[in-house]
Amino acid sequence: MPVISNNESIVPFFGERLSFVKGLDPLGLQNTSDSTFSILLPGLNNVTGRIRYYSFYSWLLDAYSKESGSTKPKDQRQFIRRAEFIVALVSQYIKGDSSSITGSNYANVEVNVKELTQHNLQEGTYKSDGSTRDTYWNYPSGAFGQYYLGSLRDISIVIERENHAGLYVRTSKRSNEYVSGEDLAEAFSNNIKPAKQKLFLSCIQSGSITENQIKQLLPDFNLASLPSESNELELLKQLILQKDFPFRIEEIPRTLRKQTIKHILQYLSTHDNEEFYDRIFVYHCYDVQGKNEGKQDECLMGWYYYQFNEFWQVACTSILNGTLSFLEQKAGPNWMPLTNLVKDITEKIIADFKKQKLIKTGNESVNDILMNISKENTEYSFLDSTEKSKFTSKVANAFLLIFKIYLHNQNELAALKVYAENNDIAKDGEGIGYFLTQFNTHKSRILSKFIYEFIFNNIIYRHQYVAFRKIGGGSLSTQKFIIEDHHIRYIGNFEAGYTSPRIGRLVGFLKDMEILNLDNDLTDAGRSMLKILSSVND
């Protein structure tokens, strides 16, 4: 019997055939996490690797307005791309840590593999047809446009020039209270010898740079290192502690970035930091349920809410993953009745729960299994079991994770809901709303019926809804299965995983600014900063 391959059909279509792509966030549940850490750490993201780029781009845009004056966005993009490529080439001659420098992998090939002694900046930034594929950076406006621009605008050191869409300038001085792009541009310039600035800009203009010229730019254009005891360093410290979105007059001042820094420094000052990583701090906020000395703390509450949603989205995505793995194992590329699939999975989950002695007959309610989950089993142990298991066992463990999330936080759900509403961070499908409405009405239901309907409604149909929404008017689909005439066919799968909370990048910034040392311990400057932050009301 012939088998229909992926993306093939034996009936005509009156439109372009869909192409199936991997896609991200198949249940659309990571949006809540994204919106949450956006209010907690505005002004940086997961790929802004070095804080000195903030002063570098301020200087670069200032130099562009003086050197070029062109109001064509295309010219500015070329200028920025060439500058980023030069910095990447410079990084190859730096001793020590030069990670997180834009385009360094491409530059490494040119310098250390091809052993080129002269570099064509046009060829390194654009192909002959004007595209940017297979260059130092594929995105048309470079790392500046793809990664840094949003953060630079959030923190108000870069703005878009009026009436020139796509053209950017550094912000001008407006108050001694806030750091502007002009402040950072001046500070960066003061740390670069005039002759080296002139050389850097002339190489951009000529479109070429030699090995000798690259070496002449050192160490001034090393963006992996901030000059100690410089005004640039002090301004960057002030920058990350100042009001979020400082030039928005209508804004009710928020200081959650500053609060996050304070709490991280407090955490690092009282814990063994040998194996510290960003999720440990988030877990801490979750474990204390957003409280500091027994009182709700706005910042810790945000990270608590963030991790709550992380457990929720990982658990739900793991149920999808295990369901799809079972479908592939059971039917391969063939069709299978949808109800049979969900029924089979539900029966195996019930059998798994019996084996774990969480239920006896299979006729128990959701309340019954909630009472039988041991207090010794934490979210972390269920998460570990979920990650290590496969097929329906993964689905069973993911359900236990959901149950544990509810048990651990049921007394805090109302407070979490209020926090989300006050900060407008709850997105479609988030867990707090589910637990407060649907789950509370389902706890008395037979466990097998609850599982069956949850897989149908919250996983299978939820994924269809999200995938169709992503298609829009295009022809790329992120669907992991196709449903027709109550039958389902496997297309692909997706591994569950956390989002990144940006804290790792913040810690990197603190190391660049000598607030933390390489072992994540506070330096004298770090202890001084913590003392100041602890003595001021946020």
XYZ file of C-alpha atoms in Angstrom:
538
model
C 0.000 0.000 0.000
C 1.564 3.348 -1.000
C 2.294 5.835 1.767
C 1.637 9.568 1.450
C 4.798 11.496 2.296
C 4.904 14.719 4.271
C 3.309 17.656 2.443
C 1.816 15.477 -0.320
C -1.835 15.261 -1.264
C -3.950 13.350 -3.770
C -6.619 16.078 -4.014
C -6.325 19.459 -5.746
C -5.666 22.679 -3.842
C -6.895 26.102 -4.900
C -3.914 27.874 -3.410
C -0.261 27.504 -2.639
C 0.677 24.225 -0.966
C 1.743 24.540 2.651
C 5.357 23.980 3.596
C 5.888 22.602 7.087
C 8.614 24.205 9.161
C 9.894 23.510 12.658
C 8.595 26.632 14.351
C 8.870 27.570 18.005
C 6.500 27.531 20.968
C 3.916 25.119 19.466
C 1.328 25.878 22.179
C 1.926 29.625 22.307
C 2.563 29.505 26.060
C 5.970 31.183 26.116
C 4.463 34.597 25.362
C 3.623 35.086 29.042
C 7.228 34.356 30.047
C 8.507 36.773 27.395
C 6.227 39.583 28.518
C 7.160 38.988 32.156
C 10.934 39.251 31.870
C 10.440 42.217 29.538
C 9.175 44.281 32.468
C 11.764 42.843 34.845
C 14.829 43.469 32.699
C 14.043 46.056 30.007
C 17.026 47.381 28.113
C 18.747 44.054 27.556
C 17.906 40.732 25.997
C 19.353 37.251 25.684
C 21.758 38.121 22.888
C 23.098 41.525 23.908
C 26.374 39.969 24.928
C 28.607 42.892 25.897
C 27.522 46.083 27.592
C 30.258 48.129 25.900
C 28.260 47.789 22.676
C 25.840 50.284 24.252
C 28.474 53.020 24.302
C 30.022 51.829 21.013
C 26.738 52.138 19.092
C 26.117 55.551 20.665
C 29.516 56.688 19.406
C 29.040 54.993 16.028
C 25.701 56.706 15.327
C 27.199 60.002 16.433
C 30.131 59.462 14.069
C 27.789 58.518 11.217
C 25.869 61.778 11.507
C 29.139 63.721 11.404
C 31.013 61.669 8.798
C 28.242 60.814 6.364
C 25.141 62.851 6.904
C 23.256 60.620 4.469
C 19.593 60.167 5.345
C 19.309 56.940 3.386
C 18.757 53.987 5.747
C 20.617 51.768 3.275
C 23.778 53.851 3.706
C 23.527 53.741 7.483
C 23.027 49.973 7.468
C 26.178 49.561 5.358
C 28.112 51.830 7.719
C 26.990 49.877 10.800
C 27.631 46.482 9.215
C 31.164 47.403 8.230
C 31.825 48.737 11.724
C 30.538 45.536 13.340
C 32.701 43.455 11.027
C 35.807 45.462 11.941
C 35.093 44.927 15.651
C 34.738 41.190 14.969
C 38.108 41.163 13.198
C 39.681 43.080 16.094
C 38.374 40.453 18.518
C 40.556 37.814 16.872
C 43.697 39.579 18.112
C 42.504 39.991 21.704
C 44.050 37.974 24.495
C 41.521 36.583 26.937
C 37.755 36.300 26.679
C 36.396 37.688 23.411
C 33.089 35.820 23.445
C 29.764 37.430 22.532
C 31.374 39.657 19.916
C 29.118 39.985 16.876
C 30.442 38.115 13.831
C 33.451 36.633 15.645
C 32.917 33.154 14.175
C 33.066 34.511 10.619
C 36.073 36.676 11.509
C 37.824 33.660 13.005
C 37.633 31.877 9.659
C 39.073 34.875 7.812
C 41.906 35.457 10.298
C 42.815 32.021 11.622
C 41.656 29.599 8.928
C 42.112 31.493 5.671
C 44.938 33.530 7.260
C 43.986 36.636 5.309
C 46.101 39.717 5.924
C 43.700 42.073 4.139
C 39.928 42.035 4.480
C 37.362 43.335 2.008
C 34.663 44.858 4.190
C 32.130 44.931 1.376
C 32.532 41.213 0.652
C 32.392 40.433 4.356
C 29.107 42.275 4.802
C 27.254 41.858 1.483
C 27.172 39.387 -1.369
C 27.354 40.591 -4.966
C 23.551 40.481 -5.240
C 23.167 42.691 -2.156
C 22.062 39.875 0.151
C 23.690 39.203 3.522
C 23.702 35.415 3.523
C 27.034 33.758 4.325
C 28.521 37.029 5.564
C 29.666 38.006 9.048
C 25.967 38.514 9.987
C 22.934 37.438 7.992
C 20.403 39.980 9.277
C 20.282 43.020 6.883
C 20.807 45.681 9.575
C 23.409 43.656 11.432
C 23.357 42.691 15.084
C 22.501 46.320 15.790
C 19.115 45.982 14.096
C 18.415 42.389 15.026
C 19.475 42.280 18.659
C 20.592 45.589 20.127
C 18.207 48.179 18.718
C 15.190 47.216 20.818
C 17.223 47.295 24.017
C 18.968 50.558 23.109
C 15.596 52.183 22.433
C 14.072 50.789 25.642
C 16.854 52.309 27.681
C 16.597 55.556 25.674
C 20.076 55.958 24.252
C 18.986 55.452 20.625
C 15.910 56.782 18.844
C 14.579 56.744 15.283
C 15.125 59.961 13.401
C 11.908 61.835 12.711
C 10.454 61.412 9.215
C 13.224 59.007 8.242
C 11.930 55.511 8.827
C 14.794 53.132 9.514
C 17.368 55.841 10.294
C 18.665 55.975 13.873
C 20.507 58.536 15.998
C 21.818 58.613 19.541
C 19.722 60.559 22.028
C 20.804 64.020 23.128
C 21.498 65.179 26.671
C 18.325 66.174 28.458
C 19.097 65.871 32.147
C 22.041 65.143 34.375
C 19.810 62.602 36.074
C 19.717 60.225 33.107
C 22.415 58.826 30.850
C 21.864 59.665 27.178
C 23.367 58.356 23.974
C 25.334 61.589 23.708
C 26.864 61.013 27.168
C 27.965 57.513 26.206
C 29.256 58.633 22.795
C 31.488 61.234 24.450
C 32.703 58.789 27.086
C 33.518 56.138 24.478
C 35.321 58.717 22.335
C 37.427 59.791 25.328
C 38.686 56.216 25.645
C 39.686 55.957 21.963
C 42.757 57.794 20.754
C 41.846 60.298 17.987
C 44.188 58.625 15.495
C 42.474 55.274 16.085
C 39.023 56.779 15.654
C 40.162 58.314 12.387
C 41.637 54.977 11.239
C 38.474 53.057 12.151
C 36.222 55.448 10.236
C 38.548 55.656 7.225
C 38.530 51.853 6.933
C 34.726 51.906 6.905
C 34.850 54.523 4.165
C 37.416 52.678 2.044
C 35.801 49.266 2.548
C 39.082 47.573 3.369
C 41.271 46.884 6.393
C 44.650 45.178 6.753
C 46.011 43.036 9.545
C 48.386 45.825 10.534
C 45.514 48.321 10.723
C 43.489 45.932 12.870
C 46.354 45.650 15.327
C 46.647 49.438 15.431
C 43.037 49.622 16.673
C 43.944 47.582 19.751
C 43.289 47.735 22.614
C 40.914 50.695 22.269
C 38.288 48.930 20.139
C 38.179 45.821 22.314
C 34.470 45.668 23.186
C 35.050 42.722 25.507
C 36.821 44.976 28.006
C 35.836 48.244 29.643
C 38.595 50.709 30.619
C 38.854 50.640 34.415
C 38.108 53.779 36.406
C 36.777 55.525 33.316
C 33.776 57.777 32.868
C 32.450 55.282 30.333
C 32.403 52.566 33.002
C 30.658 54.823 35.519
C 28.046 55.934 32.986
C 27.234 52.327 32.085
C 26.774 51.531 35.763
C 24.426 54.494 36.050
C 22.646 53.447 32.859
C 21.530 50.034 34.076
C 20.325 51.467 37.393
C 18.347 54.400 36.046
C 14.614 54.533 35.476
C 13.277 52.181 32.815
C 12.302 54.040 29.626
C 13.612 57.299 31.180
C 12.254 59.771 28.628
C 8.636 58.604 28.659
C 6.934 61.427 30.515
C 3.654 59.553 30.842
C 5.265 56.529 32.433
C 4.646 55.600 36.039
C 8.292 55.035 37.046
C 9.295 51.388 37.205
C 12.554 50.249 38.669
C 12.334 46.493 38.233
C 15.652 46.261 36.415
C 17.328 48.019 39.319
C 15.418 45.864 41.801
C 16.478 42.723 39.940
C 20.112 43.795 40.112
C 19.777 44.479 43.835
C 18.231 41.075 44.527
C 20.801 39.252 42.411
C 23.644 40.978 44.245
C 22.005 40.140 47.573
C 21.633 36.518 46.506
C 25.241 36.265 45.341
C 26.495 37.884 48.548
C 24.878 35.183 50.685
C 25.237 31.996 48.626
C 27.981 29.737 47.317
C 28.334 30.875 43.719
C 30.674 28.230 42.364
C 27.912 26.698 40.226
C 25.680 29.765 39.907
C 23.612 30.160 36.751
C 20.636 32.325 35.879
C 17.909 29.760 36.626
C 19.114 29.284 40.224
C 18.091 32.838 41.092
C 14.710 32.371 39.384
C 14.162 29.126 41.311
C 14.954 31.031 44.504
C 12.253 33.590 43.702
C 9.810 30.755 43.005
C 10.651 28.917 46.226
C 10.053 32.021 48.375
C 6.889 32.683 46.340
C 7.846 36.264 45.563
C 8.347 37.245 49.176
C 11.212 38.968 50.971
C 11.239 38.417 54.721
C 7.634 37.254 54.542
C 6.361 40.282 52.622
C 5.434 40.359 48.935
C 8.172 42.017 46.890
C 7.227 43.449 43.487
C 10.414 42.305 41.777
C 10.618 38.830 43.353
C 6.916 38.416 42.601
C 7.649 38.993 38.922
C 10.302 36.305 38.834
C 7.998 33.992 40.812
C 5.260 34.530 38.236
C 7.791 33.995 35.443
C 8.948 30.623 36.795
C 5.354 29.538 37.488
C 4.605 30.010 33.809
C 7.846 28.269 32.861
C 6.780 25.118 34.712
C 3.343 25.386 33.101
C 4.558 25.826 29.526
C 7.197 23.087 29.848
C 4.647 20.661 31.309
C 2.078 21.314 28.568
C 4.679 21.171 25.794
C 5.992 17.896 27.246
C 2.471 16.454 27.004
C 2.419 17.471 23.332
C 5.876 15.972 22.804
C 4.981 12.653 24.446
C 1.682 12.492 22.556
C 3.390 13.044 19.215
C 6.123 10.516 20.013
C 3.463 7.934 20.834
C 1.577 8.777 17.626
C 4.706 8.291 15.542
C 5.511 5.025 17.327
C 1.949 3.743 16.946
C 1.077 4.823 13.400
C 4.278 5.992 11.720
C 3.364 8.153 8.696
C -0.151 6.707 8.538
C -3.488 8.008 9.734
C -4.938 7.029 13.105
C -8.367 7.742 14.607
C -7.885 10.749 16.879
C -10.157 9.435 19.623
C -8.262 6.132 19.655
C -4.967 7.976 20.081
C -6.142 10.017 23.055
C -7.925 7.020 24.585
C -4.786 4.853 24.323
C -2.619 7.557 25.896
C -5.124 8.113 28.722
C -5.244 4.384 29.522
C -1.463 4.168 29.648
C -1.261 7.211 31.937
C -3.812 5.681 34.316
C -1.784 2.454 34.302
C 1.360 4.485 35.068
C -0.344 6.195 38.015
C -1.477 2.799 39.340
C 2.068 1.500 39.086
C 3.267 4.504 41.117
C 0.493 3.710 43.663
C -1.025 7.156 43.225
C -4.414 5.564 42.472
C -5.846 2.055 42.864
C -8.832 1.415 40.606
C -8.678 4.063 37.921
C -12.049 5.440 38.939
C -10.570 8.034 41.273
C -11.112 11.747 40.850
C -8.531 14.448 40.270
C -8.886 15.363 43.955
C -7.908 11.829 44.923
C -4.585 11.910 43.074
C -3.884 15.416 44.387
C -4.148 14.066 47.929
C -1.835 11.156 47.133
C 1.050 13.171 45.686
C 3.763 13.178 48.315
C 5.018 16.486 49.681
C 8.524 15.135 49.200
C 8.013 15.206 45.421
C 8.756 18.723 44.200
C 8.250 20.473 40.893
C 11.947 19.921 40.282
C 11.736 16.152 40.741
C 8.703 15.892 38.469
C 10.421 18.136 35.911
C 13.481 15.874 36.017
C 11.328 12.769 35.539
C 9.486 14.421 32.658
C 12.714 15.354 30.879
C 14.165 11.844 31.263
C 11.073 9.891 30.143
C 9.538 9.263 26.739
C 6.216 8.580 25.075
C 3.246 8.201 27.457
C 5.526 8.075 30.494
C 6.590 11.649 29.644
C 2.935 12.639 29.410
C 2.166 11.065 32.800
C 5.054 12.827 34.506
C 4.077 16.130 32.880
C 0.574 15.791 34.330
C 2.092 15.180 37.760
C 4.143 18.349 37.289
C 0.936 20.271 36.554
C -0.719 18.825 39.645
C 2.303 19.751 41.764
C 2.358 23.309 40.425
C -1.238 23.647 41.596
C -0.644 22.072 45.015
C 2.411 24.182 45.769
C 0.860 27.481 44.692
C -2.895 27.168 45.234
C -2.870 29.698 48.073
C -0.960 32.234 45.940
C -3.000 31.985 42.734
C -5.176 35.007 43.463
C -2.136 37.169 44.272
C -0.403 36.010 41.094
C -3.498 36.841 39.052
C -3.637 40.362 40.506
C 0.070 40.850 39.796
C -0.368 39.746 36.182
C -3.365 42.015 35.667
C -1.642 45.024 37.219
C 1.350 44.575 34.920
C -0.586 43.375 31.851
C 1.665 40.348 31.360
C -0.788 37.420 31.236
C -1.158 36.151 27.682
C -3.534 33.682 26.089
C -3.282 30.195 27.600
C -1.331 31.109 30.762
C -1.572 28.770 33.735
C -2.873 31.043 36.492
C -6.157 31.662 34.715
C -6.537 27.964 33.939
C -6.083 26.910 37.560
C -8.418 29.587 38.940
C -11.242 28.813 36.517
C -11.219 25.520 34.630
C -9.100 23.384 36.947
C -11.042 24.305 40.081
C -14.235 23.102 38.414
C -12.600 19.870 37.195
C -11.037 18.607 40.431
C -14.063 16.491 41.305
C -14.135 14.832 37.893
C -12.966 11.301 37.167
C -9.219 11.481 36.564
C -9.298 9.565 33.256
C -11.954 11.911 31.818
C -9.991 14.942 32.947
C -6.807 13.668 31.251
C -8.669 12.724 28.074
C -10.269 16.167 27.733
C -7.107 18.054 28.726
C -5.120 16.360 25.952
C -7.885 17.079 23.458
C -8.604 20.690 24.381
C -5.418 22.092 25.924
C -2.886 20.233 23.800
C -4.159 18.977 20.438
C -6.729 21.654 19.622
C -4.595 24.304 21.321
C -1.697 23.449 18.996
C -3.962 23.586 15.950
C -5.233 26.995 17.013
C -1.697 28.346 17.526
C -0.352 26.841 14.294
C -3.225 28.200 12.187
C -2.804 31.624 13.773
C 0.875 31.630 12.831
C 0.134 30.799 9.195
C -1.770 34.047 8.667
C -1.804 34.677 4.944
C 1.410 32.786 4.299
C 2.254 29.265 3.212
C 4.562 28.138 6.039
C 2.942 25.952 8.667
C 4.311 24.965 12.090
C 1.763 22.151 12.470
C 3.103 18.975 14.064
C 0.193 16.883 12.823
C -2.729 17.013 10.404
C -6.306 16.230 11.402
C -8.860 15.239 8.762
C -12.170 13.429 9.232
C -11.366 12.767 12.903
C -8.082 11.103 11.947
C -4.625 12.368 12.819
C -1.278 11.972 11.013
C 2.171 12.735 12.430
C 4.350 15.414 10.792
C 7.005 16.352 13.337
C 7.751 16.950 17.003
C 9.089 19.588 19.346
C 11.137 19.272 22.550
C 9.918 21.193 25.573
C 12.309 23.716 27.104
C 12.621 26.834 29.200
C 12.864 30.321 27.808
C 15.969 32.244 28.837
C 15.306 34.896 31.513
C 18.060 37.360 30.436
C 19.726 37.085 33.841
C 22.746 35.361 32.312
C 23.328 38.417 30.130
C 22.839 40.741 33.083
C 25.449 38.807 35.062
C 27.776 39.135 32.060
C 27.238 42.891 32.084
C 27.996 43.025 35.815
C 31.257 41.175 35.164
C 32.164 43.540 32.332
C 31.635 46.439 34.743
C 33.715 44.769 37.474
C 30.717 44.488 39.803
C 31.255 40.720 39.882
C 34.433 38.736 39.374
C 34.731 35.671 37.161
C 33.647 33.439 40.080
C 30.368 35.383 40.445
C 31.471 36.944 43.729
C 30.925 40.612 44.498
C 33.944 42.865 44.046
C 34.516 45.974 46.159
C 32.562 47.896 43.511
C 29.795 45.306 43.736
C 29.552 45.550 47.499
C 29.465 49.336 47.200
C 26.657 49.139 44.622
C 24.660 46.729 46.796
C 25.045 49.020 49.799
C 23.701 51.969 47.810
C 20.808 49.955 46.360
C 19.871 48.554 49.763
C 19.766 51.986 51.356
C 17.443 53.549 48.784
C 13.713 52.963 48.485
C 13.026 51.609 44.984
